[in-house]
Amino acid sequence: MLETKNLSPQQLSALTALFLAIPIGFTFFLIENVWIGAAAFVLTFIGSYYLIGFVLESFIYRKIKLIYKFIYQTKASKREETYYKYILPQKGIDEVREDVEKWAEQKSAEIELLKQNEAYRKEFLQNLAHEFKTPIFAIQGYIDTLLSGAIENPEVNKKFLENASKNIDRMVNLVEDLDEISKLESGEQPLYKENFIIQDLIREVFEALSIKTAAKQIKTIIKKGCEAPIIVFADKEKIKQVLNNLVINATKYGKNNGTIIASIYKTDGMHVLVEISDDGIGIAEEHLPRVFERFYRTDRGRSRNVGGTGLGLAICKHIIEAHGQTIHIRSKIDVGTSVGFTLSTKRN
C-alpha cells in the first residue's frame, strides 16, 4: 500500500496529477491514437501538477505557515524564514497536526500553571492581610483604650503597653521573615559555605534554645549512634537558622516531658541526611504536601496562639534549596513529626 503520510507538496501534486493524467491519456488513446493519448497524458499531468501545487502552496501551506508564526508569536529570524520556506513544506499534514497538538498541550499546561499561581497568590495575599491585621487591630485597641483614659491607671497602662509592644514585635518578626524569603528567592543573599561539624552546630542550637525546651521539660538529644563527628560543607549561619526554626517548631508542638531527637546519617560519600524529630501532636497526612508553603497552618493545634509568623518552614525550604539540597517531612497524628534535609559533605 502506498505510504502518503510524509509526502512533500511537490510529491503530492505529482501523485495526484498522475492519477488524473492516466485515465485521461488512456481515454484519448482508445478514442484517437497513441500519440494523441500520450499528448493528453503529458498535458494533463503537467497542468494538474502545477495547478495542484499552486493550490496547495496558496491555500494550505500558507495557512500552515501562518499557524506556525502564530505558535511562535515572534518575528521570524532568517533561520526561521529558511525553515518556513524549505523545511516546513517537506512536512506532512500529520506531522504539522502533531506539532500543533504539542503546542496546544504546552499552552494548556502553561494556562493551568498560571491558574494555580493565581490561586496561590490570592491565598498568600489573604493570609498576609490576616497576619498583619491581627496585631494591628490589637495595637489599635490598646492605644484607643489608653487614650480614652486608661493611661491614667498605672496598673492598666503598663499592661496594655506591654501587650502592644508584643504585637509590634510580632509585626517586626513578620516583616523580617518576609524580607528574608524575598532575598532568598531573588538570590540577594549569597551563601558563604565552609566546612564545619554538623553535630557541634546542633548542640549549639540545643543550648541556645534550652530555656524554651526546659519550660516544657523537653529533652534534646543526638540519637545514639549518630554522635561521630561529620563534616558538612554549607553556609553555617543559614543552616543554624534552619535548625533553629525546626527545633522551635518541635518545641511548640511537642508534648510536655517529650523528646527532640537529632539524627545524622551518611547517605553516600557526598551527602548527609539531618533529621529533627519530636514526639508531639503530629500533622495529618493531607496537610503534609503544603506545610512548606508560606503562612500555611494545619487545623489541629498549629494555630496562631503558639506564636510565630507561619514562615519558618518556608524559610527552611528556601535555604536548603539554595544549597542545591532537598527537605522533606514525615508525620503522624499523636506520634510525632520528623523534618529532614540533606547537606553536602564535600566542596562542590
Coordinates of N, CA and C in Angstrom, one line a residue, residues 39-217:
A39 N 0.0 12.7 -25.7 CA 0.0 14.2 -25.5 C -1.0 14.6 -24.5
A40 N -2.2 13.9 -24.5 CA -3.2 14.2 -23.5 C -2.7 13.9 -22.1
F41 N -1.9 12.8 -22.0 CA -1.4 12.4 -20.7 C -0.4 13.4 -20.2
V42 N 0.5 13.8 -21.1 CA 1.6 14.8 -20.7 C 1.0 16.1 -20.3
L43 N 0.1 16.6 -21.2 CA -0.5 18.0 -20.9 C -1.3 17.9 -19.6
T44 N -2.1 16.9 -19.4 CA -2.9 16.7 -18.2 C -2.0 16.7 -17.0
F45 N -0.9 15.9 -17.1 CA 0.0 15.7 -15.9 C 0.6 17.0 -15.6
I46 N 1.2 17.7 -16.6 CA 1.9 19.0 -16.3 C 0.9 20.0 -15.8
G47 N -0.3 20.2 -16.4 CA -1.2 21.2 -16.0 C -1.7 20.9 -14.6
S48 N -2.1 19.6 -14.3 CA -2.6 19.2 -13.0 C -1.5 19.4 -11.9
Y49 N -0.3 19.1 -12.3 CA 0.8 19.2 -11.3 C 1.0 20.6 -10.8
Y50 N 1.0 21.6 -11.8 CA 1.2 23.0 -11.4 C 0.0 23.6 -10.7
L51 N -1.2 23.2 -11.2 CA -2.4 23.7 -10.6 C -2.6 23.2 -9.2
I52 N -2.4 21.9 -9.0 CA -2.5 21.4 -7.6 C -1.4 21.9 -6.7
G53 N -0.2 22.0 -7.2 CA 0.9 22.6 -6.4 C 0.6 24.0 -6.0
F54 N 0.0 24.8 -7.0 CA -0.3 26.2 -6.7 C -1.4 26.3 -5.6
V55 N -2.4 25.4 -5.7 CA -3.5 25.4 -4.7 C -2.9 25.0 -3.3
L56 N -2.1 24.0 -3.3 CA -1.5 23.5 -2.0 C -0.7 24.7 -1.4
E57 N 0.1 25.3 -2.2 CA 1.0 26.4 -1.7 C 0.2 27.6 -1.3
S58 N -0.8 28.0 -2.1 CA -1.5 29.2 -1.8 C -2.5 29.1 -0.7
F59 N -3.2 28.0 -0.6 CA -4.4 27.9 0.2 C -4.2 26.9 1.4
I60 N -3.2 26.1 1.4 CA -3.0 25.2 2.5 C -1.7 25.5 3.3
Y61 N -0.5 25.4 2.6 CA 0.7 25.6 3.3 C 1.0 27.0 3.7
R62 N 0.4 28.0 3.0 CA 0.5 29.4 3.5 C -0.2 29.5 4.8
K63 N -1.4 28.8 4.9 CA -2.2 28.8 6.2 C -1.4 28.1 7.3
I64 N -0.7 27.0 6.9 CA 0.1 26.3 7.9 C 1.2 27.2 8.4
K65 N 1.9 27.9 7.5 CA 3.0 28.8 7.9 C 2.4 29.9 8.8
L66 N 1.2 30.4 8.6 CA 0.6 31.4 9.5 C 0.4 30.8 10.8
I67 N 0.0 29.5 10.8 CA -0.2 28.8 12.1 C 1.1 28.7 12.9
Y68 N 2.2 28.4 12.2 CA 3.5 28.3 12.9 C 3.9 29.6 13.4
K69 N 3.7 30.7 12.6 CA 4.1 32.0 13.0 C 3.3 32.4 14.3
F70 N 2.0 32.0 14.3 CA 1.2 32.3 15.4 C 1.6 31.5 16.7
I71 N 2.1 30.3 16.4 CA 2.5 29.5 17.5 C 3.8 30.1 18.2
Y72 N 4.7 30.6 17.4 CA 5.9 31.1 17.9 C 5.8 32.5 18.4
Q73 N 4.8 33.3 17.8 CA 4.5 34.6 18.3 C 5.7 35.6 18.3
T74 N 6.6 35.4 17.5 CA 7.8 36.3 17.4 C 8.1 36.6 16.0
K75 N 8.8 37.7 15.7 CA 9.2 38.0 14.4 C 10.2 37.0 13.9
A76 N 10.0 36.4 12.8 CA 10.9 35.3 12.3 C 12.3 35.8 12.0
S77 N 13.3 35.0 12.4 CA 14.7 35.3 12.1 C 14.9 34.7 10.7
K78 N 16.1 35.0 10.2 CA 16.5 34.4 8.9 C 16.5 32.9 8.9
R79 N 16.9 32.3 10.1 CA 16.9 30.9 10.2 C 15.5 30.3 10.2
E80 N 14.6 31.0 10.9 CA 13.2 30.6 10.9 C 12.5 30.8 9.5
E81 N 12.9 31.9 8.8 CA 12.3 32.1 7.5 C 12.8 30.9 6.5
T82 N 14.0 30.5 6.7 CA 14.5 29.4 5.9 C 13.7 28.1 6.2
Y83 N 13.4 28.0 7.5 CA 12.6 26.8 8.0 C 11.2 26.8 7.3
Y84 N 10.6 28.0 7.3 CA 9.3 28.1 6.8 C 9.3 27.9 5.3
K85 N 10.4 28.3 4.6 CA 10.4 28.2 3.1 C 10.8 26.8 2.6
Y86 N 11.8 26.2 3.3 CA 12.3 24.9 2.8 C 12.0 23.7 3.5
I87 N 12.0 23.8 4.9 CA 11.8 22.6 5.7 C 10.3 22.3 5.9
L88 N 9.6 23.4 6.3 CA 8.1 23.2 6.6 C 7.4 22.6 5.4
P89 N 7.6 23.0 4.2 CA 6.8 22.4 3.1 C 7.1 20.9 3.0
Q90 N 8.2 20.4 3.5 CA 8.5 19.0 3.4 C 7.7 18.2 4.5
K91 N 7.1 18.8 5.4 CA 6.4 18.1 6.4 C 5.0 17.7 5.9
G92 N 4.6 16.5 6.4 CA 3.3 16.0 6.0 C 2.2 16.7 6.9
I93 N 1.0 16.6 6.5 CA -0.1 17.2 7.3 C -0.2 16.6 8.7
D94 N 0.1 15.3 8.8 CA 0.0 14.6 10.1 C 1.1 15.2 11.0
E95 N 2.3 15.4 10.4 CA 3.4 16.0 11.3 C 3.0 17.4 11.8
V96 N 2.4 18.2 10.9 CA 2.0 19.5 11.3 C 1.0 19.4 12.4
R97 N 0.0 18.5 12.2 CA -1.0 18.3 13.2 C -0.4 17.9 14.6
E98 N 0.6 17.1 14.6 CA 1.3 16.7 15.8 C 2.0 17.9 16.4
D99 N 2.6 18.7 15.6 CA 3.3 19.9 16.1 C 2.3 20.9 16.8
V100 N 1.1 21.0 16.2 CA 0.1 21.9 16.7 C -0.5 21.3 18.0
E101 N -0.7 20.0 18.0 CA -1.2 19.4 19.3 C -0.2 19.5 20.4
K102 N 1.1 19.4 20.1 CA 2.1 19.6 21.2 C 2.1 21.0 21.7
W103 N 1.9 21.9 20.7 CA 1.9 23.3 21.1 C 0.7 23.6 22.0
A104 N -0.5 23.0 21.6 CA -1.7 23.2 22.4 C -1.6 22.6 23.8
E105 N -1.0 21.4 23.9 CA -0.8 20.8 25.2 C 0.1 21.7 26.1
Q106 N 1.2 22.2 25.4 CA 2.1 23.1 26.2 C 1.4 24.4 26.7
K107 N 0.6 25.0 25.8 CA -0.1 26.2 26.2 C -1.2 25.8 27.3
S108 N -1.8 24.7 27.2 CA -2.8 24.3 28.2 C -2.1 24.1 29.6
A109 N -0.9 23.5 29.6 CA -0.1 23.3 30.8 C 0.3 24.7 31.4
E110 N 0.7 25.6 30.5 CA 1.0 26.9 31.0 C -0.1 27.7 31.6
I111 N -1.3 27.5 31.0 CA -2.5 28.2 31.5 C -2.9 27.6 32.8
E112 N -2.8 26.3 33.0 CA -3.1 25.6 34.2 C -2.1 26.1 35.3
L113 N -0.8 26.2 35.0 CA 0.2 26.7 35.9 C -0.2 28.1 36.4
L114 N -0.6 29.0 35.4 CA -0.9 30.3 35.7 C -2.1 30.4 36.6
K115 N -3.1 29.5 36.4 CA -4.3 29.5 37.3 C -3.9 29.1 38.7
Q116 N -3.0 28.1 38.8 CA -2.5 27.6 40.1 C -1.8 28.8 40.8
N117 N -0.9 29.5 40.1 CA -0.1 30.6 40.6 C -1.1 31.7 41.1
E118 N -2.1 31.9 40.3 CA -3.1 33.0 40.7 C -3.8 32.6 41.9
A119 N -4.2 31.4 42.0 CA -4.9 30.9 43.3 C -4.0 31.0 44.5
Y120 N -2.7 30.6 44.2 CA -1.7 30.7 45.3 C -1.5 32.2 45.7
R121 N -1.4 33.1 44.7 CA -1.2 34.5 45.0 C -2.3 35.0 45.8
K122 N -3.6 34.7 45.5 CA -4.7 35.2 46.2 C -4.7 34.7 47.6
E123 N -4.4 33.4 47.8 CA -4.4 32.8 49.1 C -3.3 33.5 50.0
F124 N -2.1 33.7 49.3 CA -1.0 34.3 50.0 C -1.4 35.7 50.5
L125 N -2.0 36.5 49.6 CA -2.4 37.9 50.0 C -3.4 37.9 51.1
Q126 N -4.3 36.9 51.1 CA -5.3 36.8 52.1 C -4.7 36.5 53.5
N127 N -3.7 35.6 53.4 CA -3.0 35.2 54.6 C -2.2 36.3 55.2
L128 N -1.5 37.0 54.2 CA -0.7 38.1 54.6 C -1.5 39.2 55.3
A129 N -2.6 39.6 54.7 CA -3.5 40.6 55.2 C -4.0 40.2 56.6
H130 N -4.3 38.9 56.8 CA -4.8 38.4 58.1 C -3.7 38.5 59.1
E131 N -2.4 38.1 58.7 CA -1.3 38.1 59.7 C -1.0 39.5 60.2
F132 N -1.1 40.5 59.3 CA -0.9 41.9 59.7 C -2.1 42.5 60.4
K133 N -3.3 42.1 60.0 CA -4.5 42.7 60.6 C -4.6 42.4 62.1
T134 N -4.3 41.1 62.4 CA -4.4 40.7 63.8 C -3.6 41.6 64.8
P135 N -2.3 41.7 64.6 CA -1.6 42.6 65.6 C -1.9 44.1 65.4
I136 N -2.2 44.5 64.2 CA -2.6 45.9 64.0 C -3.8 46.3 64.8
F137 N -4.9 45.5 64.7 CA -6.1 45.7 65.4 C -5.9 45.7 66.9
A138 N -5.0 44.7 67.3 CA -4.7 44.6 68.8 C -4.1 45.9 69.3
I139 N -3.1 46.3 68.5 CA -2.4 47.6 68.9 C -3.3 48.8 68.9
Q140 N -4.2 48.8 67.9 CA -5.2 49.9 67.8 C -6.1 49.9 69.0
G141 N -6.5 48.7 69.4 CA -7.4 48.6 70.6 C -6.8 49.0 71.9
Y142 N -5.5 48.6 72.1 CA -4.8 49.0 73.3 C -4.6 50.5 73.3
I143 N -4.2 51.1 72.2 CA -3.9 52.6 72.2 C -5.2 53.4 72.4
D144 N -6.3 53.0 71.7 CA -7.6 53.6 71.9 C -8.0 53.6 73.3
T145 N -7.8 52.5 74.0 CA -8.3 52.3 75.4 C -7.4 53.3 76.3
L146 N -6.1 53.3 76.0 CA -5.3 54.2 76.8 C -5.6 55.7 76.6
L147 N -5.9 56.0 75.3 CA -6.3 57.4 75.0 C -7.6 57.8 75.6
S148 N -8.5 56.8 75.8 CA -9.8 57.0 76.4 C -9.8 57.2 77.9
G149 N -8.6 57.2 78.5 CA -8.5 57.4 79.9 C -7.7 56.4 80.7
A150 N -7.5 55.2 80.1 CA -6.8 54.1 80.8 C -5.4 54.5 81.1
I151 N -4.8 55.4 80.4 CA -3.4 55.8 80.6 C -3.2 56.4 82.0
E152 N -4.3 56.9 82.6 CA -4.1 57.4 84.0 C -4.0 56.3 85.0
N153 N -4.4 55.1 84.6 CA -4.4 54.0 85.6 C -3.0 53.3 85.5
P154 N -2.1 53.4 86.4 CA -0.8 52.8 86.3 C -0.8 51.3 86.1
E155 N -1.8 50.6 86.7 CA -1.8 49.1 86.6 C -2.2 48.7 85.2
V156 N -3.2 49.5 84.6 CA -3.7 49.1 83.3 C -2.8 49.6 82.2
N157 N -2.3 50.8 82.3 CA -1.5 51.3 81.2 C -0.2 50.5 80.9
K158 N 0.5 50.1 82.0 CA 1.7 49.2 81.8 C 1.3 47.9 81.1
K159 N 0.3 47.3 81.5 CA -0.1 46.0 80.9 C -0.5 46.2 79.4
F160 N -1.2 47.3 79.1 CA -1.6 47.5 77.7 C -0.4 47.8 76.9
L161 N 0.5 48.6 77.4 CA 1.7 49.0 76.6 C 2.6 47.7 76.4
E162 N 2.6 46.8 77.4 CA 3.4 45.6 77.2 C 2.8 44.7 76.1
N163 N 1.4 44.6 76.1 CA 0.7 43.9 75.1 C 0.9 44.5 73.7
A164 N 0.8 45.8 73.6 CA 1.1 46.5 72.4 C 2.5 46.2 71.9
S165 N 3.4 46.3 72.8 CA 4.8 46.0 72.4 C 5.0 44.6 71.8
K166 N 4.3 43.6 72.4 CA 4.4 42.2 72.0 C 3.9 42.1 70.5
N167 N 2.8 42.8 70.3 CA 2.2 42.8 68.9 C 3.1 43.5 67.9
I168 N 3.8 44.6 68.4 CA 4.7 45.2 67.5 C 5.9 44.3 67.1
D169 N 6.4 43.6 68.2 CA 7.4 42.6 67.9 C 7.0 41.6 66.9
R170 N 5.8 41.1 67.0 CA 5.2 40.1 66.1 C 5.3 40.7 64.7
M171 N 4.8 41.9 64.5 CA 4.9 42.5 63.2 C 6.3 42.7 62.6
V172 N 7.2 43.1 63.5 CA 8.6 43.2 63.1 C 9.2 41.8 62.7
N173 N 8.9 40.8 63.4 CA 9.3 39.4 63.0 C 8.7 39.0 61.7
L174 N 7.5 39.4 61.5 CA 6.8 39.0 60.2 C 7.5 39.7 59.0
V175 N 7.7 41.0 59.2 CA 8.4 41.8 58.1 C 9.8 41.2 57.9
E176 N 10.5 40.9 58.9 CA 11.9 40.4 58.8 C 11.9 39.0 58.1
D177 N 10.9 38.2 58.4 CA 10.8 36.9 57.8 C 10.4 37.0 56.3
L178 N 9.5 37.9 56.0 CA 9.1 38.2 54.6 C 10.3 38.7 53.8
D179 N 11.1 39.6 54.4 CA 12.3 40.1 53.8 C 13.3 39.0 53.5
E180 N 13.4 38.1 54.5 CA 14.4 37.0 54.4 C 14.0 36.1 53.2
I181 N 12.7 35.8 53.1 CA 12.3 34.9 52.0 C 12.5 35.6 50.7
S182 N 12.1 36.9 50.6 CA 12.3 37.7 49.3 C 13.7 37.7 48.9
K183 N 14.7 37.9 49.8 CA 16.1 37.9 49.5 C 16.6 36.5 49.0
L184 N 16.1 35.5 49.7 CA 16.4 34.1 49.3 C 15.9 33.7 47.9
E185 N 14.7 34.2 47.6 CA 14.1 33.9 46.3 C 14.9 34.6 45.2
S186 N 15.2 35.8 45.5 CA 15.9 36.6 44.4 C 17.4 36.4 44.4
G187 N 17.9 35.6 45.3 CA 19.3 35.3 45.3 C 20.2 36.5 45.8
E188 N 19.6 37.4 46.5 CA 20.3 38.6 47.0 C 21.2 38.2 48.2
Q189 N 20.9 37.1 48.8 CA 21.7 36.6 50.0 C 22.6 35.5 49.5
P190 N 23.9 35.8 49.3 CA 24.8 34.8 48.8 C 25.1 33.8 50.0
L191 N 25.5 32.6 49.6 CA 25.9 31.6 50.6 C 27.4 31.6 50.8
Y192 N 27.7 31.7 52.1 CA 29.2 31.6 52.4 C 29.5 30.2 53.0
K193 N 29.8 29.3 52.1 CA 30.0 27.9 52.5 C 31.3 27.7 53.2
E194 N 31.3 26.8 54.2 CA 32.5 26.5 54.9 C 32.4 25.0 55.4
N195 N 33.5 24.5 55.8 CA 33.4 23.1 56.5 C 33.2 23.3 58.0
F196 N 32.2 22.5 58.5 CA 32.0 22.5 59.9 C 31.4 21.2 60.3
I197 N 31.5 20.9 61.6 CA 30.9 19.6 62.1 C 29.4 19.9 62.5
I198 N 28.5 19.1 61.8 CA 27.1 19.3 62.0 C 26.6 19.0 63.4
Q199 N 27.2 18.1 64.1 CA 26.8 17.7 65.4 C 27.1 18.9 66.4
D200 N 28.2 19.6 66.2 CA 28.6 20.7 67.0 C 27.5 21.9 66.9
L201 N 27.1 22.1 65.6 CA 26.1 23.1 65.4 C 24.8 22.7 66.0
I202 N 24.4 21.5 65.9 CA 23.1 21.0 66.5 C 23.2 21.2 68.1
R203 N 24.3 20.9 68.7 CA 24.4 21.1 70.1 C 24.3 22.6 70.5
E204 N 24.9 23.4 69.6 CA 24.9 24.9 69.8 C 23.4 25.4 69.8
V205 N 22.6 24.9 68.9 CA 21.2 25.3 68.8 C 20.4 24.8 70.0
F206 N 20.7 23.5 70.3 CA 20.0 23.0 71.5 C 20.3 23.8 72.8
E207 N 21.5 24.2 72.9 CA 21.9 25.1 74.1 C 21.3 26.4 74.0
A208 N 21.2 27.0 72.8 CA 20.6 28.4 72.7 C 19.1 28.4 73.0
L209 N 18.5 27.2 72.7 CA 17.0 27.1 73.0 C 16.7 26.4 74.2
S210 N 17.6 26.2 75.1 CA 17.4 25.3 76.3 C 16.4 25.9 77.2
I211 N 16.2 27.2 77.3 CA 15.2 27.8 78.1 C 13.8 27.5 77.6
K212 N 13.6 27.5 76.3 CA 12.3 27.2 75.7 C 12.0 25.7 76.0
T213 N 12.9 24.9 75.7 CA 12.7 23.4 75.8 C 12.5 23.0 77.3
A214 N 13.3 23.7 78.2 CA 13.1 23.4 79.6 C 11.8 23.8 80.2
A215 N 11.2 24.8 79.6 CA 9.9 25.3 80.1 C 8.8 24.2 79.9
K216 N 9.0 23.3 78.9 CA 8.1 22.2 78.7 C 8.7 20.9 79.1
Q217 N 9.8 21.0 79.7 CA 10.6 19.8 80.2 C 10.8 18.8 79.1

